[in-house]
C-alpha cells in the first residue's frame, strides 16, 4: 500500500518551532481531505505566538493547581483576597436610574436620542461564545426561551433596534440608522448569517447589519500540548469576548464605523433578554459626562453572588471577579447598610470610537489572558474520541471589560436588575439560575408590570379580575401572561391607548399589528 505523502515541510517546521510536532501524529491515517484541512488549519497559526500561547496556558494551569493545593477556594469567595486595595466606585463617576430625578433622566434621554438621530450611535453584539452551559448546537441568539410569540433573542434585539430608530425619528424628525455590528466566531458565523437571511434581517436593512469573526485559539492540555478533537482536527476555541479588540482590527470594523460617522458604541452580550439596545439614557449619560468608556451595573443580589464587581484597585478601574475577593470584603457594608462593593458587572458597555482606536492601536497586547479549565473532547492514542468527565484542558480567554484600565474618563451607570438584566446561561435541567425559564419569566414580569401601569386588568377563567401583584422575587409565579412586542413599546411607554381600563384574559400578546389575546379580550 502506498504511504501518504509526508506533511509539507512548512507545516512540520511551523509546528516544530511552536513545540507542537505531535499535532501530526495521525497524519498517515488521514484521508487526503482531512490532510488538506489540517494543513490549512495549521497555516492559520504563527509559530512564535502559538508557542507563547501554549506555554502560557500550561504555566497558568500549573499556578492554578498550586493555588488550589494551598486551599484557595476554587471559584468561590473567601479564598482569594488578592485585591487588598479595592475601593468602591466614587459617586462622581456613577449615575443611577433609581436615584436620579426624572428631569435629569429626561435630559440624558434627550441627549441620547439626539446622538442616535445624528447617526452617531452603533450597537455591537458579542455573539462568538459557544454557549456550552446552555448546551444547544446552534448560536445562543437563535434560542427561543418559550415566549408566547416564539421570538428568539436575535429577533427581540433586532426589533429593539428598529424601535429605537423609530423613536429617534419621531422625536427629531429625521430618518436615522443604528448599525448593528455582530461579532461571531467560527461556531456562530454561518448559522447566524443563514438565520438572519431566512428571516429577512428581521426588518432591518441588510447593509446595516455587519457580521465579523473573532479569532480562534487552540485548546491545550495541562502540559501545554495542543488537543486534537479528531485525528486531523485541532480543538479550537474563540479567544473570549475580549477577542473583540483584535477582531475589530482584523476586520477593519473601526474603519467601517468611521465611514458611517459613528462616534459611540453600545456593546452587549447576546444572552441578556432584557438588554436595552442603544439605550438613549445610558448613551446620553455617558456623552454628557464626556466619558470614553462606561459600564452599566446592577446592585448585587446578595453579598456572595458570583458576579464581577466594578471598582477601583490601586486607583485603576476594573472588574474584580468574585473569586478574587476575600469574604470580609464581599460582606463589607457602608454606614447606610448597603454593600460597599455593590456594582455588579453585566457586560453592557459604552465606548467612544476614539477609545476603541486607542485600545486596538496601543493597548490590546497588554490585555490579560484568563484561564478557563474545561472538559474538552479529545482523541486518545488509538484515535478514539473521548468525552472527559473531568476538566482536561485549557482555553485562554480575554475579557471585554479588561480595557477599563485604559480609560481616561470612566463612568458607571446603575440600572435596575428587574428592568435590564436577566441572562440566559444554563439549561433548565441544570438548575434554577439564568435558565430559559428564568429569562422568560423576567421578560413576562416586566411586560405584566408595564401592562398594569398602563391600566390593563387581567381576568381569570371565571371572568373575575385577578388582583394586581408586584414581583417579590424572580421565581414568583406570574399572575397573568402578557407579552408586548418591542416594536410597540421599548420601556413601557405608549401602552395606554391599547390597554387602559380594558380587561384581558391571559395570555395576551400585543404585537405591532394588533392586540392578539391568545385568551379572549373584552
Ligand atoms: P459567556 O462567558 O457567558 O460564554 O459569554 P458563552 O459562550 O455564552 O457560554 P458558555 O460559557 O460556553 O456556557 C458572555 C458573552 O460573551 C460572548 C458570548 O457570546 C456572550 O454574549 N462571547 C464569549 C464571545 O463573543 N466570544 C467568546 O469567545 C466568548
Short mmCIF file of C-alpha atoms and ligand atoms in Angstrom, two decimals:
data_model
loop_
_atom_site.label_atom_id
_atom_site.label_comp_id
_atom_site.label_asym_id
_atom_site.label_seq_id
_atom_site.Cartn_x
_atom_site.Cartn_y
_atom_site.Cartn_z
CA UNK A 1 0.00 0.00 0.00
CA UNK A 2 1.21 3.48 -0.86
CA UNK A 3 2.04 5.67 2.13
CA UNK A 4 0.53 9.17 2.01
CA UNK A 5 2.99 11.98 1.33
CA UNK A 6 4.58 13.38 4.49
CA UNK A 7 3.21 16.63 5.88
CA UNK A 8 4.56 19.59 3.92
CA UNK A 9 7.87 20.84 5.26
CA UNK A 10 6.47 24.29 6.17
CA UNK A 11 3.77 22.68 8.32
CA UNK A 12 6.26 20.44 10.11
CA UNK A 13 8.63 23.32 10.56
CA UNK A 14 5.94 25.64 11.98
CA UNK A 15 4.73 23.04 14.47
CA UNK A 16 8.30 22.12 15.36
CA UNK A 17 9.16 25.73 16.16
CA UNK A 18 5.98 26.00 18.24
CA UNK A 19 6.93 22.84 20.15
CA UNK A 20 3.84 21.01 18.86
CA UNK A 21 5.01 18.30 16.40
CA UNK A 22 2.52 15.83 17.95
CA UNK A 23 -0.30 17.57 16.09
CA UNK A 24 0.76 15.50 13.07
CA UNK A 25 0.80 12.16 14.89
CA UNK A 26 -2.12 10.71 12.92
CA UNK A 27 -1.06 12.25 9.59
CA UNK A 28 -0.55 8.92 7.88
CA UNK A 29 -4.02 7.74 8.82
CA UNK A 30 -5.81 10.81 7.43
CA UNK A 31 -7.70 10.99 4.16
CA UNK A 32 -6.49 13.45 1.54
CA UNK A 33 -9.30 15.85 2.50
CA UNK A 34 -8.50 15.59 6.23
CA UNK A 35 -4.84 16.29 5.48
CA UNK A 36 -5.79 19.32 3.43
CA UNK A 37 -7.96 20.69 6.24
CA UNK A 38 -5.34 20.10 8.92
CA UNK A 39 -2.68 21.76 6.81
CA UNK A 40 -4.95 24.76 6.25
CA UNK A 41 -5.71 24.98 9.99
CA UNK A 42 -2.03 24.91 10.93
CA UNK A 43 -1.17 27.55 8.37
CA UNK A 44 -3.58 29.94 10.04
CA UNK A 45 -1.29 29.85 13.09
CA UNK A 46 2.03 31.57 13.67
CA UNK A 47 4.83 29.62 15.32
CA UNK A 48 6.00 32.23 17.86
CA UNK A 49 2.61 33.32 19.20
CA UNK A 50 1.45 29.70 19.19
CA UNK A 51 4.42 28.61 21.30
CA UNK A 52 3.80 31.50 23.71
CA UNK A 53 0.10 30.70 23.90
CA UNK A 54 0.72 27.04 24.75
CA UNK A 55 3.45 27.79 27.29
CA UNK A 56 1.37 30.50 28.93
CA UNK A 57 -1.62 28.16 29.20
CA UNK A 58 0.46 25.41 30.79
CA UNK A 59 2.07 27.85 33.24
CA UNK A 60 -1.34 29.27 34.19
CA UNK A 61 -2.68 25.76 34.77
CA UNK A 62 0.28 24.89 36.99
CA UNK A 63 -0.09 28.10 39.00
CA UNK A 64 -3.79 27.49 39.45
CA UNK A 65 -3.20 23.92 40.50
CA UNK A 66 -0.68 25.10 43.08
CA UNK A 67 -3.08 27.74 44.43
CA UNK A 68 -5.85 25.21 44.79
CA UNK A 69 -3.47 22.82 46.50
CA UNK A 70 -2.82 25.59 49.01
CA UNK A 71 -6.51 25.78 49.86
CA UNK A 72 -7.80 28.76 47.91
CA UNK A 73 -11.49 28.35 47.35
CA UNK A 74 -11.93 27.24 43.75
CA UNK A 75 -14.25 29.70 42.06
CA UNK A 76 -15.73 30.85 45.33
CA UNK A 77 -15.36 33.93 47.53
CA UNK A 78 -13.41 33.76 50.68
CA UNK A 79 -10.22 32.23 49.43
CA UNK A 80 -8.57 34.78 47.21
CA UNK A 81 -8.29 38.13 48.87
CA UNK A 82 -5.75 39.11 46.24
CA UNK A 83 -7.13 42.62 45.88
CA UNK A 84 -6.50 44.36 49.15
CA UNK A 85 -6.57 47.85 47.71
CA UNK A 86 -10.10 47.76 46.41
CA UNK A 87 -12.12 50.95 46.54
CA UNK A 88 -15.78 51.28 45.59
CA UNK A 89 -16.75 53.45 42.61
CA UNK A 90 -16.61 57.16 43.50
CA UNK A 91 -20.00 58.87 43.50
CA UNK A 92 -18.93 61.44 40.91
CA UNK A 93 -18.44 58.82 38.18
CA UNK A 94 -21.59 56.90 38.95
CA UNK A 95 -25.09 57.56 37.64
CA UNK A 96 -28.23 55.70 38.57
CA UNK A 97 -31.70 55.35 37.12
CA UNK A 98 -33.25 54.86 40.55
CA UNK A 99 -31.53 57.75 42.34
CA UNK A 100 -31.73 60.43 39.68
CA UNK A 101 -34.52 62.95 39.39
CA UNK A 102 -36.83 62.37 36.41
CA UNK A 103 -35.92 65.63 34.70
CA UNK A 104 -32.22 64.69 34.66
CA UNK A 105 -33.05 61.27 33.25
CA UNK A 106 -35.09 63.07 30.59
CA UNK A 107 -32.09 65.28 29.76
CA UNK A 108 -29.87 62.23 29.30
CA UNK A 109 -32.58 60.54 27.23
CA UNK A 110 -32.88 63.65 25.02
CA UNK A 111 -29.12 63.73 24.53
CA UNK A 112 -29.05 60.02 23.68
CA UNK A 113 -31.83 60.36 21.13
CA UNK A 114 -30.08 63.37 19.64
CA UNK A 115 -26.88 61.35 19.09
CA UNK A 116 -28.90 58.46 17.65
CA UNK A 117 -30.76 60.74 15.26
CA UNK A 118 -27.42 62.14 14.04
CA UNK A 119 -26.35 58.57 13.11
CA UNK A 120 -23.55 58.66 15.65
CA UNK A 121 -24.53 55.57 17.67
CA UNK A 122 -23.97 51.88 16.84
CA UNK A 123 -24.67 48.72 18.78
CA UNK A 124 -22.23 45.85 18.93
CA UNK A 125 -23.26 42.37 19.91
CA UNK A 126 -20.81 39.86 21.37
CA UNK A 127 -22.07 36.59 19.92
CA UNK A 128 -18.96 34.48 19.46
CA UNK A 129 -19.42 32.32 22.54
CA UNK A 130 -20.02 28.59 22.35
CA UNK A 131 -22.85 28.58 24.88
CA UNK A 132 -21.62 25.30 26.30
CA UNK A 133 -23.62 25.58 29.50
CA UNK A 134 -26.88 26.06 27.62
CA UNK A 135 -25.90 23.05 25.57
CA UNK A 136 -27.54 23.72 22.22
CA UNK A 137 -25.81 23.06 18.92
CA UNK A 138 -26.67 26.45 17.41
CA UNK A 139 -25.83 30.05 18.39
CA UNK A 140 -27.47 31.26 21.59
CA UNK A 141 -29.05 34.20 19.76
CA UNK A 142 -31.22 31.71 17.87
CA UNK A 143 -32.68 30.39 21.12
CA UNK A 144 -36.41 30.69 21.77
CA UNK A 145 -36.99 30.83 25.52
CA UNK A 146 -40.66 29.95 25.12
CA UNK A 147 -42.41 33.31 24.90
CA UNK A 148 -45.97 33.33 23.55
CA UNK A 149 -44.64 34.98 20.35
CA UNK A 150 -41.92 32.35 19.90
CA UNK A 151 -39.37 35.12 19.28
CA UNK A 152 -35.68 34.32 19.53
CA UNK A 153 -33.10 36.51 21.26
CA UNK A 154 -31.84 37.75 17.89
CA UNK A 155 -35.36 38.77 16.83
CA UNK A 156 -36.06 40.58 20.10
CA UNK A 157 -32.81 42.52 19.72
CA UNK A 158 -33.44 43.37 16.06
CA UNK A 159 -36.88 44.71 16.92
CA UNK A 160 -35.48 46.80 19.76
CA UNK A 161 -33.05 48.40 17.30
CA UNK A 162 -35.91 49.14 14.90
CA UNK A 163 -37.87 50.69 17.74
CA UNK A 164 -35.07 52.95 18.96
CA UNK A 165 -34.53 54.18 15.39
CA UNK A 166 -38.26 54.83 15.05
CA UNK A 167 -38.46 56.70 18.37
CA UNK A 168 -35.46 58.87 17.44
CA UNK A 169 -37.08 59.67 14.11
CA UNK A 170 -40.38 60.57 15.76
CA UNK A 171 -38.67 62.85 18.27
CA UNK A 172 -36.26 64.61 15.97
CA UNK A 173 -37.98 64.33 12.62
CA UNK A 174 -35.02 62.71 10.84
CA UNK A 175 -34.55 59.23 9.48
CA UNK A 176 -31.64 57.53 11.17
CA UNK A 177 -29.78 54.25 11.36
CA UNK A 178 -28.29 52.41 14.31
CA UNK A 179 -25.93 49.94 12.64
CA UNK A 180 -25.69 46.53 14.28
CA UNK A 181 -22.22 45.01 14.45
CA UNK A 182 -22.26 41.34 15.39
CA UNK A 183 -19.08 39.61 16.50
CA UNK A 184 -19.33 35.92 15.76
CA UNK A 185 -16.85 33.07 15.79
CA UNK A 186 -16.23 30.05 13.62
CA UNK A 187 -19.06 28.35 15.55
CA UNK A 188 -21.65 31.05 15.17
CA UNK A 189 -20.95 32.97 11.92
CA UNK A 190 -22.51 30.71 9.30
CA UNK A 191 -25.66 29.72 11.24
CA UNK A 192 -26.17 33.34 12.30
CA UNK A 193 -25.83 34.60 8.72
CA UNK A 194 -28.24 31.99 7.46
CA UNK A 195 -30.75 32.69 10.23
CA UNK A 196 -30.76 36.41 9.52
CA UNK A 197 -31.15 35.83 5.78
CA UNK A 198 -34.01 33.35 6.36
CA UNK A 199 -35.78 35.95 8.50
CA UNK A 200 -35.17 38.83 6.16
CA UNK A 201 -32.92 40.51 8.71
CA UNK A 202 -35.96 40.89 10.96
CA UNK A 203 -36.95 44.03 9.09
CA UNK A 204 -33.55 45.72 9.31
CA UNK A 205 -31.59 46.77 6.23
CA UNK A 206 -29.03 44.07 5.48
CA UNK A 207 -26.18 46.51 4.85
CA UNK A 208 -26.67 47.92 8.35
CA UNK A 209 -26.05 44.52 9.95
CA UNK A 210 -22.31 43.88 9.87
CA UNK A 211 -21.13 40.44 10.97
CA UNK A 212 -17.49 39.72 11.60
CA UNK A 213 -15.50 36.90 13.07
CA UNK A 214 -13.26 36.73 16.11
CA UNK A 215 -10.05 34.79 16.32
CA UNK A 216 -9.88 31.16 17.42
CA UNK A 217 -7.08 29.68 19.50
CA UNK A 218 -6.12 26.04 20.06
CA UNK A 219 -7.16 24.45 23.34
CA UNK A 220 -4.23 22.82 25.14
CA UNK A 221 -3.82 20.15 27.80
CA UNK A 222 -2.21 20.73 31.19
CA UNK A 223 1.21 20.05 29.68
CA UNK A 224 0.78 22.76 27.12
CA UNK A 225 0.15 20.37 24.23
CA UNK A 226 -2.46 21.18 21.59
CA UNK A 227 -5.55 18.99 21.93
CA UNK A 228 -6.78 17.15 18.84
CA UNK A 229 -10.54 16.74 18.86
CA UNK A 230 -10.30 14.42 15.87
CA UNK A 231 -7.26 12.76 14.36
CA UNK A 232 -6.95 15.55 11.86
CA UNK A 233 -8.64 18.36 13.70
CA UNK A 234 -7.30 20.73 16.35
CA UNK A 235 -9.69 21.65 19.20
CA UNK A 236 -10.14 25.39 18.69
CA UNK A 237 -12.00 27.86 20.87
CA UNK A 238 -12.80 31.55 20.43
CA UNK A 239 -10.43 33.82 22.35
CA UNK A 240 -13.04 35.20 24.76
CA UNK A 241 -15.26 38.24 24.40
CA UNK A 242 -12.16 40.41 24.84
CA UNK A 243 -11.16 38.99 21.46
CA UNK A 244 -13.37 41.87 20.31
CA UNK A 245 -10.46 44.29 20.07
CA UNK A 246 -8.31 42.12 17.85
CA UNK A 247 -11.36 41.24 15.77
CA UNK A 248 -12.17 44.94 15.30
CA UNK A 249 -8.67 45.37 13.94
CA UNK A 250 -8.53 42.25 11.78
CA UNK A 251 -11.88 43.02 10.17
CA UNK A 252 -11.37 46.80 9.81
CA UNK A 253 -14.57 47.45 11.73
CA UNK A 254 -13.48 50.81 13.14
CA UNK A 255 -12.88 51.99 9.57
CA UNK A 256 -16.45 50.97 8.75
CA UNK A 257 -17.65 52.94 11.79
CA UNK A 258 -15.64 55.96 10.63
CA UNK A 259 -17.21 55.76 7.18
CA UNK A 260 -20.64 55.84 8.76
CA UNK A 261 -19.75 58.66 11.13
CA UNK A 262 -20.22 56.56 14.26
CA UNK A 263 -18.77 58.08 17.46
CA UNK A 264 -20.35 55.96 20.21
CA UNK A 265 -20.76 52.20 20.51
CA UNK A 266 -23.01 50.27 22.85
CA UNK A 267 -21.51 46.80 23.40
CA UNK A 268 -23.56 43.98 24.94
CA UNK A 269 -23.90 40.21 25.34
CA UNK A 270 -26.25 38.05 23.37
CA UNK A 271 -27.83 36.36 26.34
CA UNK A 272 -29.41 39.18 28.34
CA UNK A 273 -33.08 39.04 27.38
CA UNK A 274 -33.78 42.45 28.96
CA UNK A 275 -30.97 44.35 27.22
CA UNK A 276 -31.91 47.85 26.03
CA UNK A 277 -30.29 48.40 22.66
CA UNK A 278 -28.56 51.77 22.23
CA UNK A 279 -30.29 52.82 25.45
CA UNK A 280 -30.67 56.59 24.96
CA UNK A 281 -30.48 57.30 28.71
CA UNK A 282 -27.20 55.42 29.10
CA UNK A 283 -25.75 56.90 25.91
CA UNK A 284 -26.86 60.38 26.94
CA UNK A 285 -25.40 59.97 30.44
CA UNK A 286 -22.03 58.82 29.09
CA UNK A 287 -21.87 61.54 26.42
CA UNK A 288 -22.87 64.30 28.85
CA UNK A 289 -20.17 63.11 31.25
CA UNK A 290 -17.59 63.17 28.46
CA UNK A 291 -16.83 59.51 29.11
CA UNK A 292 -14.69 57.43 26.78
CA UNK A 293 -15.72 54.18 28.45
CA UNK A 294 -18.74 53.27 30.57
CA UNK A 295 -20.28 50.25 32.21
CA UNK A 296 -23.84 49.53 33.18
CA UNK A 297 -24.03 47.83 36.54
CA UNK A 298 -26.73 46.35 38.75
CA UNK A 299 -26.78 46.08 42.51
CA UNK A 300 -25.56 42.70 43.62
CA UNK A 301 -28.49 40.49 44.59
CA UNK A 302 -26.71 39.22 47.72
CA UNK A 303 -23.15 39.57 49.07
CA UNK A 304 -21.84 36.27 47.74
CA UNK A 305 -23.49 36.49 44.31
CA UNK A 306 -20.84 35.22 41.89
CA UNK A 307 -20.63 38.28 39.63
CA UNK A 308 -17.69 40.55 38.89
CA UNK A 309 -17.68 43.88 40.70
CA UNK A 310 -16.75 47.15 39.01
CA UNK A 311 -14.45 49.07 41.34
CA UNK A 312 -11.03 50.67 41.71
CA UNK A 313 -7.92 48.67 42.56
CA UNK A 314 -4.90 50.79 43.36
CA UNK A 315 -6.74 53.68 41.74
CA UNK A 316 -7.44 51.84 38.48
CA UNK A 317 -10.94 50.97 37.23
CA UNK A 318 -11.50 47.31 36.73
CA UNK A 319 -13.79 44.36 37.24
CA UNK A 320 -12.78 42.13 40.11
CA UNK A 321 -14.08 38.61 39.95
CA UNK A 322 -15.95 37.25 42.92
CA UNK A 323 -13.38 34.52 43.35
CA UNK A 324 -10.62 37.10 43.83
CA UNK A 325 -12.21 38.84 46.79
CA UNK A 326 -11.99 37.88 50.45
CA UNK A 327 -15.16 37.01 52.34
CA UNK A 328 -14.63 40.05 54.55
CA UNK A 329 -14.53 42.39 51.54
CA UNK A 330 -17.55 40.73 49.94
CA UNK A 331 -19.55 41.31 53.13
CA UNK A 332 -18.29 44.86 53.79
CA UNK A 333 -21.11 47.39 54.30
CA UNK A 334 -21.48 51.17 54.28
CA UNK A 335 -22.91 53.08 57.26
CA UNK A 336 -26.32 53.03 55.49
CA UNK A 337 -26.24 49.21 55.45
CA UNK A 338 -25.68 48.85 51.69
CA UNK A 339 -22.90 46.63 50.37
CA UNK A 340 -19.68 48.57 49.77
CA UNK A 341 -18.80 46.59 46.64
CA UNK A 342 -22.17 46.51 45.03
CA UNK A 343 -21.66 47.37 41.37
CA UNK A 344 -22.31 44.06 39.59
CA UNK A 345 -20.90 43.96 36.07
CA UNK A 346 -23.46 42.94 33.44
CA UNK A 347 -21.30 43.09 30.30
CA UNK A 348 -23.08 46.14 28.93
CA UNK A 349 -20.69 48.88 27.90
CA UNK A 350 -20.31 52.25 26.24
CA UNK A 351 -17.19 53.08 24.25
CA UNK A 352 -16.28 56.02 22.09
CA UNK A 353 -14.82 55.03 18.74
CA UNK A 354 -11.71 57.02 19.67
CA UNK A 355 -11.29 54.91 22.79
CA UNK A 356 -11.67 51.70 20.76
CA UNK A 357 -9.00 53.03 18.41
CA UNK A 358 -6.61 53.65 21.28
CA UNK A 359 -7.21 50.12 22.56
CA UNK A 360 -6.73 48.43 19.20
CA UNK A 361 -3.71 50.55 18.25
CA UNK A 362 -1.93 50.60 21.57
CA UNK A 363 -3.25 48.55 24.45
CA UNK A 364 -4.57 45.27 23.03
CA UNK A 365 -1.33 43.33 23.57
CA UNK A 366 -1.47 44.26 27.27
CA UNK A 367 -4.86 42.61 27.83
CA UNK A 368 -4.75 39.92 30.45
CA UNK A 369 -5.25 36.31 29.37
CA UNK A 370 -7.66 34.45 31.65
CA UNK A 371 -7.53 30.73 32.01
CA UNK A 372 -10.67 28.64 31.60
CA UNK A 373 -10.29 24.99 32.58
CA UNK A 374 -12.78 22.91 30.59
CA UNK A 375 -13.81 19.41 29.60
CA UNK A 376 -12.59 19.21 26.03
CA UNK A 377 -13.33 16.17 23.83
CA UNK A 378 -10.07 14.66 22.54
CA UNK A 379 -8.70 11.68 20.62
CA UNK A 380 -6.76 9.09 22.58
CA UNK A 381 -3.63 7.41 21.27
CA UNK A 382 -5.78 4.86 19.41
CA UNK A 383 -7.56 7.68 17.66
CA UNK A 384 -10.89 7.21 19.51
CA UNK A 385 -12.85 10.29 20.56
CA UNK A 386 -13.12 10.61 24.34
CA UNK A 387 -15.56 12.91 26.15
CA UNK A 388 -13.90 13.52 29.52
CA UNK A 389 -15.88 13.61 32.77
CA UNK A 390 -13.39 15.93 34.41
CA UNK A 391 -11.66 19.01 33.05
CA UNK A 392 -8.69 18.05 30.91
CA UNK A 393 -7.74 21.19 29.07
CA UNK A 394 -7.37 24.91 28.97
CA UNK A 395 -8.85 27.66 26.89
CA UNK A 396 -7.27 31.08 27.17
CA UNK A 397 -9.68 33.99 27.02
CA UNK A 398 -9.59 37.75 27.08
CA UNK A 399 -12.45 39.69 28.64
CA UNK A 400 -14.15 42.68 27.08
CA UNK A 401 -14.09 44.67 30.34
CA UNK A 402 -10.34 44.41 30.83
CA UNK A 403 -9.96 47.68 28.90
CA UNK A 404 -11.46 49.82 31.68
CA UNK A 405 -7.93 50.39 32.99
CA UNK A 406 -7.06 52.30 29.80
CA UNK A 407 -9.95 54.72 30.09
CA UNK A 408 -9.22 58.39 30.72
CA UNK A 409 -12.75 59.15 31.81
CA UNK A 410 -14.60 56.11 33.08
CA UNK A 411 -18.21 56.16 34.25
CA UNK A 412 -20.63 53.60 35.65
CA UNK A 413 -24.39 53.65 35.38
CA UNK A 414 -26.52 51.69 37.81
CA UNK A 415 -29.78 50.29 36.48
CA UNK A 416 -32.49 48.12 37.99
CA UNK A 417 -31.94 44.44 37.55
CA UNK A 418 -35.63 43.70 37.03
CA UNK A 419 -35.68 46.19 34.17
CA UNK A 420 -32.42 45.40 32.46
CA UNK A 421 -30.68 42.17 33.36
CA UNK A 422 -31.66 38.55 33.04
CA UNK A 423 -29.04 36.41 31.27
CA UNK A 424 -29.52 33.02 29.65
CA UNK A 425 -26.60 30.83 30.66
CA UNK A 426 -27.83 27.39 31.71
CA UNK A 427 -30.25 24.75 30.50
CA UNK A 428 -33.43 24.31 32.54
CA UNK A 429 -32.19 20.88 33.52
CA UNK A 430 -29.09 22.41 35.09
CA UNK A 431 -30.83 24.24 37.90
CA UNK A 432 -32.75 27.35 38.63
CA UNK A 433 -30.41 30.22 37.80
CA UNK A 434 -30.14 32.02 34.44
CA UNK A 435 -32.16 29.47 32.51
CA UNK A 436 -34.76 29.70 29.72
CA UNK A 437 -37.45 29.68 32.44
CA UNK A 438 -35.92 32.49 34.50
CA UNK A 439 -35.29 34.71 31.46
CA UNK A 440 -38.80 34.10 30.10
CA UNK A 441 -40.27 34.93 33.49
CA UNK A 442 -38.17 38.09 33.84
CA UNK A 443 -39.42 39.42 30.49
CA UNK A 444 -43.04 38.47 31.14
CA UNK A 445 -42.94 40.05 34.61
CA UNK A 446 -41.62 43.23 33.07
CA UNK A 447 -44.39 43.29 30.49
CA UNK A 448 -47.01 42.48 33.10
CA UNK A 449 -45.79 45.48 35.14
CA UNK A 450 -45.97 47.71 32.06
CA UNK A 451 -49.50 46.49 31.25
CA UNK A 452 -50.78 47.08 34.77
CA UNK A 453 -49.15 50.51 34.86
CA UNK A 454 -50.92 51.34 31.61
CA UNK A 455 -54.27 50.42 33.17
CA UNK A 456 -54.89 46.84 31.97
CA UNK A 457 -56.83 44.32 34.03
CA UNK A 458 -56.49 40.57 33.72
CA UNK A 459 -59.35 38.13 34.21
CA UNK A 460 -59.35 34.58 35.47
CA UNK A 461 -61.31 31.75 33.87
CA UNK A 462 -64.42 32.89 35.82
CA UNK A 463 -64.07 36.37 34.35
CA UNK A 464 -63.08 37.72 37.76
CA UNK A 465 -60.33 40.33 37.89
CA UNK A 466 -57.02 38.91 39.09
CA UNK A 467 -55.63 41.19 41.83
CA UNK A 468 -52.52 43.08 40.70
CA UNK A 469 -49.39 41.65 42.16
CA UNK A 470 -45.93 43.05 42.41
CA UNK A 471 -42.96 40.83 41.80
CA UNK A 472 -41.35 39.97 45.08
CA UNK A 473 -38.79 37.50 43.83
CA UNK A 474 -37.53 36.39 40.48
CA UNK A 475 -39.10 33.00 40.97
CA UNK A 476 -42.54 34.40 41.77
CA UNK A 477 -45.36 32.97 39.63
CA UNK A 478 -46.91 35.42 37.19
CA UNK A 479 -50.49 36.45 37.88
CA UNK A 480 -51.10 36.70 34.11
CA UNK A 481 -49.05 36.27 30.97
CA UNK A 482 -48.61 39.34 28.79
CA UNK A 483 -46.01 39.86 26.08
CA UNK A 484 -45.53 43.19 24.36
CA UNK A 485 -43.64 43.42 21.08
CA UNK A 486 -40.52 45.61 21.19
CA UNK A 487 -41.98 47.29 18.11
CA UNK A 488 -44.87 48.55 20.24
CA UNK A 489 -43.04 49.77 23.33
CA UNK A 490 -39.41 49.94 24.35
CA UNK A 491 -39.75 50.64 28.06
CA UNK A 492 -43.48 50.56 28.75
CA UNK A 493 -44.27 53.88 27.06
CA UNK A 494 -47.34 54.47 24.90
CA UNK A 495 -49.35 51.47 26.05
CA UNK A 496 -52.39 53.26 27.47
CA UNK A 497 -54.06 53.56 24.09
CA UNK A 498 -54.18 49.77 23.82
CA UNK A 499 -54.64 48.76 27.41
CA UNK A 500 -56.15 51.46 29.65
CA UNK A 501 -59.23 50.30 31.57
CA UNK A 502 -59.58 47.22 29.42
CA UNK A 503 -59.91 43.64 30.57
CA UNK A 504 -57.99 40.73 29.12
CA UNK A 505 -57.68 37.04 29.54
CA UNK A 506 -54.19 35.70 29.83
CA UNK A 507 -52.10 35.08 27.78
CA UNK A 508 -52.14 38.40 25.98
CA UNK A 509 -49.84 39.24 23.11
CA UNK A 510 -49.53 42.84 21.96
CA UNK A 511 -47.94 42.99 18.52
CA UNK A 512 -47.30 45.90 16.18
CA UNK A 513 -50.34 44.90 14.16
CA UNK A 514 -52.86 44.14 16.85
CA UNK A 515 -53.74 43.01 20.28
CA UNK A 516 -53.79 39.27 19.99
CA UNK A 517 -55.46 37.89 23.05
CA UNK A 518 -54.42 34.31 22.95
CA UNK A 519 -57.13 34.08 25.57
CA UNK A 520 -60.17 36.27 24.68
CA UNK A 521 -60.26 40.02 25.34
CA UNK A 522 -63.17 42.34 26.04
P1 LIG B 1 -20.14 33.69 28.35
O1 LIG B 1 -18.89 33.92 29.08
O2 LIG B 1 -21.38 33.57 29.15
O3 LIG B 1 -19.94 32.42 27.43
O4 LIG B 1 -20.28 34.83 27.28
P2 LIG B 1 -20.91 31.66 26.48
O5 LIG B 1 -20.10 31.21 25.33
O6 LIG B 1 -22.14 32.43 26.11
O7 LIG B 1 -21.38 30.42 27.33
P3 LIG B 1 -20.53 29.22 27.99
O8 LIG B 1 -19.59 29.86 28.98
O9 LIG B 1 -19.82 28.48 26.89
O10 LIG B 1 -21.62 28.42 28.62
C1 LIG B 1 -20.75 36.12 27.56
C2 LIG B 1 -20.92 36.80 26.22
O11 LIG B 1 -19.68 36.89 25.54
C3 LIG B 1 -19.78 36.31 24.24
C4 LIG B 1 -20.95 35.35 24.33
O12 LIG B 1 -21.48 35.08 23.04
C5 LIG B 1 -21.89 36.09 25.25
O13 LIG B 1 -22.59 37.08 24.55
N1 LIG B 1 -18.51 35.65 23.89
C6 LIG B 1 -17.95 34.76 24.74
C7 LIG B 1 -17.92 35.96 22.70
O14 LIG B 1 -18.44 36.79 21.91
N2 LIG B 1 -16.74 35.36 22.39
C8 LIG B 1 -16.15 34.46 23.20
O15 LIG B 1 -15.06 33.95 22.86
C9 LIG B 1 -16.77 34.15 24.42
#
